[in-house]
mmCIF file with all atom_site columns, C-alpha atoms in Angstrom:
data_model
loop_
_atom_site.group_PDB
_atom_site.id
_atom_site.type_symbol
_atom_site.label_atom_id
_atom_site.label_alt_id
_atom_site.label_comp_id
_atom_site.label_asym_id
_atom_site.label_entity_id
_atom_site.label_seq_id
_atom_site.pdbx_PDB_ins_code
_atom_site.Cartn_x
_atom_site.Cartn_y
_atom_site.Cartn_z
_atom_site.occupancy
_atom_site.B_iso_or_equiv
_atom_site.pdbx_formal_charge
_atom_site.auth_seq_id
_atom_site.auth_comp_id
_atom_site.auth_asym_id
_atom_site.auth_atom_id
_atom_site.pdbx_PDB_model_num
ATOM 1   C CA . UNK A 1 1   ? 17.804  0.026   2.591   1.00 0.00 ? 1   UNK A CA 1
ATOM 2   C CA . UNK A 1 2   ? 14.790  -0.756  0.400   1.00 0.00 ? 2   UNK A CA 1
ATOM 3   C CA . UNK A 1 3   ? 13.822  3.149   -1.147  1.00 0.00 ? 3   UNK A CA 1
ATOM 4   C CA . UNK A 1 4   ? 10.249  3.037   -3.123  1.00 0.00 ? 4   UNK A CA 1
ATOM 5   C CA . UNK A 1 5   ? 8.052   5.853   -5.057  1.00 0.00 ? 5   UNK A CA 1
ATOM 6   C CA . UNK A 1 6   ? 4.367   5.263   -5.904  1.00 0.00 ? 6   UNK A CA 1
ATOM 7   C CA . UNK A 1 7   ? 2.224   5.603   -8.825  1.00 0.00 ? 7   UNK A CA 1
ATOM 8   C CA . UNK A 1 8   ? -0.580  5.456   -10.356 1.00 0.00 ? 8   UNK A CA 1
ATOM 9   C CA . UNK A 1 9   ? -2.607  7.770   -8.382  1.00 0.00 ? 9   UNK A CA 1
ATOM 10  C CA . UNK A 1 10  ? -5.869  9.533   -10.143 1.00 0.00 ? 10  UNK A CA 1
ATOM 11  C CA . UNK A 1 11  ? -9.392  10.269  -10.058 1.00 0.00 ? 11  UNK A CA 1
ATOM 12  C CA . UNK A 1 12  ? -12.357 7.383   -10.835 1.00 0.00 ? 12  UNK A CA 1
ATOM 13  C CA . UNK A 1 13  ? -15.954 7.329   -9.863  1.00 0.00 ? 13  UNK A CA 1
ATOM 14  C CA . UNK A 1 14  ? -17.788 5.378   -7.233  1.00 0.00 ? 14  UNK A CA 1
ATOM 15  C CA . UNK A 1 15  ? -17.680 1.622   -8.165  1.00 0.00 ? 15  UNK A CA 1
ATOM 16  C CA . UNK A 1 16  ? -14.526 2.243   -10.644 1.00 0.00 ? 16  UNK A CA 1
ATOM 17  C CA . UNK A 1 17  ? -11.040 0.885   -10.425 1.00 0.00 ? 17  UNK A CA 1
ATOM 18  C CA . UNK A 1 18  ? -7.689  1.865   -10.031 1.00 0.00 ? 18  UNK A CA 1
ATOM 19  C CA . UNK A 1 19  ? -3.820  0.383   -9.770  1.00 0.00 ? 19  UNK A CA 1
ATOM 20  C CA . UNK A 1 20  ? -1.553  1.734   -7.884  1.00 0.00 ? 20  UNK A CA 1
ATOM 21  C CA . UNK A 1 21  ? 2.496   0.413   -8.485  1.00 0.00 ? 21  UNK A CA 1
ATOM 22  C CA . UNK A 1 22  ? 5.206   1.191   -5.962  1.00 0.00 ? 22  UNK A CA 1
ATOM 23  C CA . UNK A 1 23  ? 9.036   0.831   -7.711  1.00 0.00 ? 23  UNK A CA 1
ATOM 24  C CA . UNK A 1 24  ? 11.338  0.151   -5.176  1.00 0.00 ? 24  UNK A CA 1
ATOM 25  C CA . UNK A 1 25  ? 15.626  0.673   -5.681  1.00 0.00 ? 25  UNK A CA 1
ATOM 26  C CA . UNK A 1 26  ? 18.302  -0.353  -3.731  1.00 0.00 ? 26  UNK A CA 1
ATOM 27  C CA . UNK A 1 27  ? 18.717  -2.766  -0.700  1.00 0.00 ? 27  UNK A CA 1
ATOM 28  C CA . UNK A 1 28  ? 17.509  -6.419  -1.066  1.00 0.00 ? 28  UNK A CA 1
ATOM 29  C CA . UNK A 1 29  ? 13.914  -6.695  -2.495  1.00 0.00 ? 29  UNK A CA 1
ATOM 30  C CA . UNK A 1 30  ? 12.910  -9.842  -1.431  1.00 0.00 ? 30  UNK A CA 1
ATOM 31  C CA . UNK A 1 31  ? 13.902  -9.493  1.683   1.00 0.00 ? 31  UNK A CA 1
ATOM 32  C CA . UNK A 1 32  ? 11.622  -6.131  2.031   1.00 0.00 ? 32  UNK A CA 1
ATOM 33  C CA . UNK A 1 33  ? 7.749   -6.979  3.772   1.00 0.00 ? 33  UNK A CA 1
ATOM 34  C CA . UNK A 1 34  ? 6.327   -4.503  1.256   1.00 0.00 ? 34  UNK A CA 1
ATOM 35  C CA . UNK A 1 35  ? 2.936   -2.540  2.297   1.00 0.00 ? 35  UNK A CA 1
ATOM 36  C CA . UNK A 1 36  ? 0.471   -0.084  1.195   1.00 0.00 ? 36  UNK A CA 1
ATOM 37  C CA . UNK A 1 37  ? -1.220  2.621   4.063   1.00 0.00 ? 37  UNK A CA 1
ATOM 38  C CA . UNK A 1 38  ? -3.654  5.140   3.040   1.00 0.00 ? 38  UNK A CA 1
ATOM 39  C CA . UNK A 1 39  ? -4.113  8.973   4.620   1.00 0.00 ? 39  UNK A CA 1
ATOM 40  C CA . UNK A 1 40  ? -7.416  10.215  4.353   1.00 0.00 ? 40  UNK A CA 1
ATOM 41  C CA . UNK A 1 41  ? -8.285  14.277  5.567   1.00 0.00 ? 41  UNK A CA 1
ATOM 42  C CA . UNK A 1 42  ? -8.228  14.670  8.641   1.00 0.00 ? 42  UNK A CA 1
ATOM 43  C CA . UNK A 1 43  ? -7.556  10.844  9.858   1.00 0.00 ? 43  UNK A CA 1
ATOM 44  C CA . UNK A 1 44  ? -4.935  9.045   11.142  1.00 0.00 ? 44  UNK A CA 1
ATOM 45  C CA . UNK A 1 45  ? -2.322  6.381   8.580   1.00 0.00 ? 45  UNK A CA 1
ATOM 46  C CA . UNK A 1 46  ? -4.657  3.360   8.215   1.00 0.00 ? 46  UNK A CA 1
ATOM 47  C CA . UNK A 1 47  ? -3.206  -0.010  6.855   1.00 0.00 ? 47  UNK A CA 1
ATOM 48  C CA . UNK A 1 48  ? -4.075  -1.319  3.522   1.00 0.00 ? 48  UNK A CA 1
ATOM 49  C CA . UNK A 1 49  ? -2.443  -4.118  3.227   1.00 0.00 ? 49  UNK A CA 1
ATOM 50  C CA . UNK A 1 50  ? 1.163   -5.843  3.127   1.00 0.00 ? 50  UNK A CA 1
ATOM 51  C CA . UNK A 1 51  ? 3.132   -8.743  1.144   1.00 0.00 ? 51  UNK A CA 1
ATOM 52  C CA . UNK A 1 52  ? 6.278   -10.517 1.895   1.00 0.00 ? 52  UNK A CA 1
ATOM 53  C CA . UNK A 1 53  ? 8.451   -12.814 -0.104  1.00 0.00 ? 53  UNK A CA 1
ATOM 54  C CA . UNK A 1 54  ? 7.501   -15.647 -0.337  1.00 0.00 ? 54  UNK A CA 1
ATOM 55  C CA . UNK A 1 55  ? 3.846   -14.905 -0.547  1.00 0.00 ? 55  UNK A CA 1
ATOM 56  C CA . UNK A 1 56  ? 1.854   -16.751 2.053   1.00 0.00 ? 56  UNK A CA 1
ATOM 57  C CA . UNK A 1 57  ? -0.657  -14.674 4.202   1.00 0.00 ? 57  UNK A CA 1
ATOM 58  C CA . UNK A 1 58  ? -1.529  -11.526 2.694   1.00 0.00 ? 58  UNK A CA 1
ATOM 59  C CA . UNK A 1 59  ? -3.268  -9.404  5.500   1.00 0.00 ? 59  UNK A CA 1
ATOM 60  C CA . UNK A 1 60  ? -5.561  -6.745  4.334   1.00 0.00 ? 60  UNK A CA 1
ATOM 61  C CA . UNK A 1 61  ? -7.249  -3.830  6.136   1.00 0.00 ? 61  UNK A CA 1
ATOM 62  C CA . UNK A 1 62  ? -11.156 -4.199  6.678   1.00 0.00 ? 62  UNK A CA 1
ATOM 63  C CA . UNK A 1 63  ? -12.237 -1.846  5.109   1.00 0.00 ? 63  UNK A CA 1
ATOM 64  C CA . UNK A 1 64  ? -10.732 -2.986  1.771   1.00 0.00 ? 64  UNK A CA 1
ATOM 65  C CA . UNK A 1 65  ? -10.989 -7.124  2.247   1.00 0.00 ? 65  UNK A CA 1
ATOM 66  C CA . UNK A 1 66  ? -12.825 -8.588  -0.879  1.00 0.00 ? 66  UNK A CA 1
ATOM 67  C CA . UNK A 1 67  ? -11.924 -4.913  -2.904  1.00 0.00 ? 67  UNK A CA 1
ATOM 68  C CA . UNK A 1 68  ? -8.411  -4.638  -3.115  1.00 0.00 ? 68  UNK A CA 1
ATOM 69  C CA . UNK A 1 69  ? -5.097  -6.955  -4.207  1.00 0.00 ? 69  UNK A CA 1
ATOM 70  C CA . UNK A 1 70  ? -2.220  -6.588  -3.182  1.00 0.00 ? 70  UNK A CA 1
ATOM 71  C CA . UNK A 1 71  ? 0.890   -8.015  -5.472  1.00 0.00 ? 71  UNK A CA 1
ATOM 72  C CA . UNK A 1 72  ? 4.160   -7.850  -6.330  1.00 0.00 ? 72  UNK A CA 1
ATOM 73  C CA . UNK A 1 73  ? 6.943   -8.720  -8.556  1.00 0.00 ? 73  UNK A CA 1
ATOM 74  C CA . UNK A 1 74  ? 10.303  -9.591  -7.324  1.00 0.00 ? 74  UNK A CA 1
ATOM 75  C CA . UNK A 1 75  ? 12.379  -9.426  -10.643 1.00 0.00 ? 75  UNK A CA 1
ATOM 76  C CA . UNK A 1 76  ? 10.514  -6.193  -11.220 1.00 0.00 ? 76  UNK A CA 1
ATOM 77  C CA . UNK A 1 77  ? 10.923  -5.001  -7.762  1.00 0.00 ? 77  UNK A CA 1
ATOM 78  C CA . UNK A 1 78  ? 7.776   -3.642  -7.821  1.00 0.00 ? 78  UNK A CA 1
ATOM 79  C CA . UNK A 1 79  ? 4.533   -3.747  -5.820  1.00 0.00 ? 79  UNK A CA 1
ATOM 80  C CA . UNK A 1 80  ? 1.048   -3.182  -7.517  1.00 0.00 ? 80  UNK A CA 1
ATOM 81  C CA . UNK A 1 81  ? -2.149  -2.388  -4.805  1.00 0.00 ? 81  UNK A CA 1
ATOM 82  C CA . UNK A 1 82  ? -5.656  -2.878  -7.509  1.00 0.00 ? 82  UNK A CA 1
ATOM 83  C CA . UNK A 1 83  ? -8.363  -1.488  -6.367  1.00 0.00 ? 83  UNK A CA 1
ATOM 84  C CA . UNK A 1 84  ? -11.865 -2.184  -7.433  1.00 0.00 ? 84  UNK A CA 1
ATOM 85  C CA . UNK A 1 85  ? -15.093 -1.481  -6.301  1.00 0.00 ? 85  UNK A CA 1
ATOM 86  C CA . UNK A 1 86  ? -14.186 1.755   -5.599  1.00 0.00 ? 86  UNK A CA 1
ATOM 87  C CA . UNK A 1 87  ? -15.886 3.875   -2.166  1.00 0.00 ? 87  UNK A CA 1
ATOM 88  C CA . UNK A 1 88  ? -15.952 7.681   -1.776  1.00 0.00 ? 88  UNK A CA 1
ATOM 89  C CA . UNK A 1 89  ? -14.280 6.448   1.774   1.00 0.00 ? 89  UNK A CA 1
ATOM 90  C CA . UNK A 1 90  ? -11.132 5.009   -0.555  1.00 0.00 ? 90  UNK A CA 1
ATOM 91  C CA . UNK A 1 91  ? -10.023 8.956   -1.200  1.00 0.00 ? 91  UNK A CA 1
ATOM 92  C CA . UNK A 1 92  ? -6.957  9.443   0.259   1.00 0.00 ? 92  UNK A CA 1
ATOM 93  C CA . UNK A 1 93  ? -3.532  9.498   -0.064  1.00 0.00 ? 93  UNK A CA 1
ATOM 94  C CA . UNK A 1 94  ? -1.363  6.060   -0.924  1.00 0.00 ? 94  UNK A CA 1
ATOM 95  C CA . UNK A 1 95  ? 1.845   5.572   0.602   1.00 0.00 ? 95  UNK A CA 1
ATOM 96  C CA . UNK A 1 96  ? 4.048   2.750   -0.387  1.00 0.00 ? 96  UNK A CA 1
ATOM 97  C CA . UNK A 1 97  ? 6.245   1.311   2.272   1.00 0.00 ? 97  UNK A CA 1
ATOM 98  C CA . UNK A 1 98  ? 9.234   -1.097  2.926   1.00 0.00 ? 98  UNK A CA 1
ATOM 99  C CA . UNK A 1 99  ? 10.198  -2.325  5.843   1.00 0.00 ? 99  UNK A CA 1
ATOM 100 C CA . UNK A 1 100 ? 13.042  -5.097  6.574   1.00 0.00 ? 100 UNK A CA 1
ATOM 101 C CA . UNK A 1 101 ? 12.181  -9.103  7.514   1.00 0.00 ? 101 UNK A CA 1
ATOM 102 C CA . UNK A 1 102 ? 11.460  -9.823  10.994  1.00 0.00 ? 102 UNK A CA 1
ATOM 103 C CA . UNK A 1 103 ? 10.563  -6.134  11.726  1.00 0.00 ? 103 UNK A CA 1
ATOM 104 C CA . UNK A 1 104 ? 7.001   -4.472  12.576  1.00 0.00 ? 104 UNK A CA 1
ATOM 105 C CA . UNK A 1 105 ? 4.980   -1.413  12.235  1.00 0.00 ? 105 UNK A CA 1
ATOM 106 C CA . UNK A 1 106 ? 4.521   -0.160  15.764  1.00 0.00 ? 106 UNK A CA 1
ATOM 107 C CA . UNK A 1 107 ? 1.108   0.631   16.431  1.00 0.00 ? 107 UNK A CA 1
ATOM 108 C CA . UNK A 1 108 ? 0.132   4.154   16.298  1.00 0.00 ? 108 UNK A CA 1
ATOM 109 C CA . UNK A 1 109 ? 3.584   5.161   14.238  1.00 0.00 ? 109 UNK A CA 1
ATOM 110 C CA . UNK A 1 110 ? 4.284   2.881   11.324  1.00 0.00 ? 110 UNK A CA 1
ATOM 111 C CA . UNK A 1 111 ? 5.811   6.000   10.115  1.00 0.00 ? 111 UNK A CA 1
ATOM 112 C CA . UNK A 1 112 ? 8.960   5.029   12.463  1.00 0.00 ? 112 UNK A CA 1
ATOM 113 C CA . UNK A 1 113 ? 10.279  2.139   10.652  1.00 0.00 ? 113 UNK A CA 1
ATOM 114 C CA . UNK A 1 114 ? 10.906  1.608   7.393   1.00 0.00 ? 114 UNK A CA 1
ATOM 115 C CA . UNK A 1 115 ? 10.944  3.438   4.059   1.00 0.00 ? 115 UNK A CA 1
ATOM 116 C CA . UNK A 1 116 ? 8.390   5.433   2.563   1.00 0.00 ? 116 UNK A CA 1
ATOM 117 C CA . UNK A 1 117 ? 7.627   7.385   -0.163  1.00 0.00 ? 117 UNK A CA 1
ATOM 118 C CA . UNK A 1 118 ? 5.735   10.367  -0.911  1.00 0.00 ? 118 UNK A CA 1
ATOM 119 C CA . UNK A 1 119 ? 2.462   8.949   -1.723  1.00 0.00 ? 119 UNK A CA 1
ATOM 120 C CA . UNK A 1 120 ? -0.027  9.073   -4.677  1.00 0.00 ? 120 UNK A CA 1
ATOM 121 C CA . UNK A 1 121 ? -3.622  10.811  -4.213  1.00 0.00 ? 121 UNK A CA 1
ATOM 122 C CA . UNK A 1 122 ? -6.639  8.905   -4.981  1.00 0.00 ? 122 UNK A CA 1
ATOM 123 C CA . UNK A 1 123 ? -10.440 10.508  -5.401  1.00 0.00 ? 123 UNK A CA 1
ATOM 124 C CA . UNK A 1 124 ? -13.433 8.615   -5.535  1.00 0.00 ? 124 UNK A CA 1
ATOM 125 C CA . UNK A 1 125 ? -16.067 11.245  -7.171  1.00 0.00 ? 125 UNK A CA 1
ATOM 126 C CA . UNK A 1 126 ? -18.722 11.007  -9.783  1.00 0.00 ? 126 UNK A CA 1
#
């Protein structure tokens, strides 16, 4: 199984940018559907987006369509998450995660598959 770590996480203003990178170790990469979720205070784990291997559809969260990319590089085994355009709604905390072809996040606990690391923290402030 597919074990990952994020960084990257720091502070940037209102309309700034960061880049997040996930490194993942062991299991088989490009088999791994590879996905970024966010944690803000006092809300529930909201999607960010995913990326599988082959690329084809990349599906993104709403509230981060048109602002964030999601990438990643196989022979690196790593996944990057830009973010631009920053919001003072982006602050939160990043978690990386790796789940297995063919699998799912189950609604309301995405938590319960997959691997995840400890996540990055990310403040929008001026």
């Amino acid at each position: 199984q597919v074990q990952v770590s994020e960084s990257g996480g720091d502070s940037a203003p209102p309309g700034g940018s960061l880049r997040l990178s996930c490194a993942a170790s062991g299991g088989t990469f490009s088999d791994t559907v590879m996905a970024w979720f966010r944690q803000a205070p006092g809300k529930d784990l909201e999607f960010v987006a995913e990326i599988a291997s082959p690329v084809r559809y990349i599906p993104y969260g709403d509230s981060v369509k048109g602002r964030f990319t999601i990438s990643r590089d196989d022979a690196k085994r790593t996944v990057d998450l830009q973010m631009n355009d920053l919001k003072w709604e982006d602050t939160a905390i990043y978690y990386c995660a790796a789940r297995p072809r063919g699998t799912t996040w189950p609604t309301g606990r995405p938590r319960a598959v997959g691997s995840w690391g400890r996540g990055t923290q990310v403040i929008v402030s001026s």
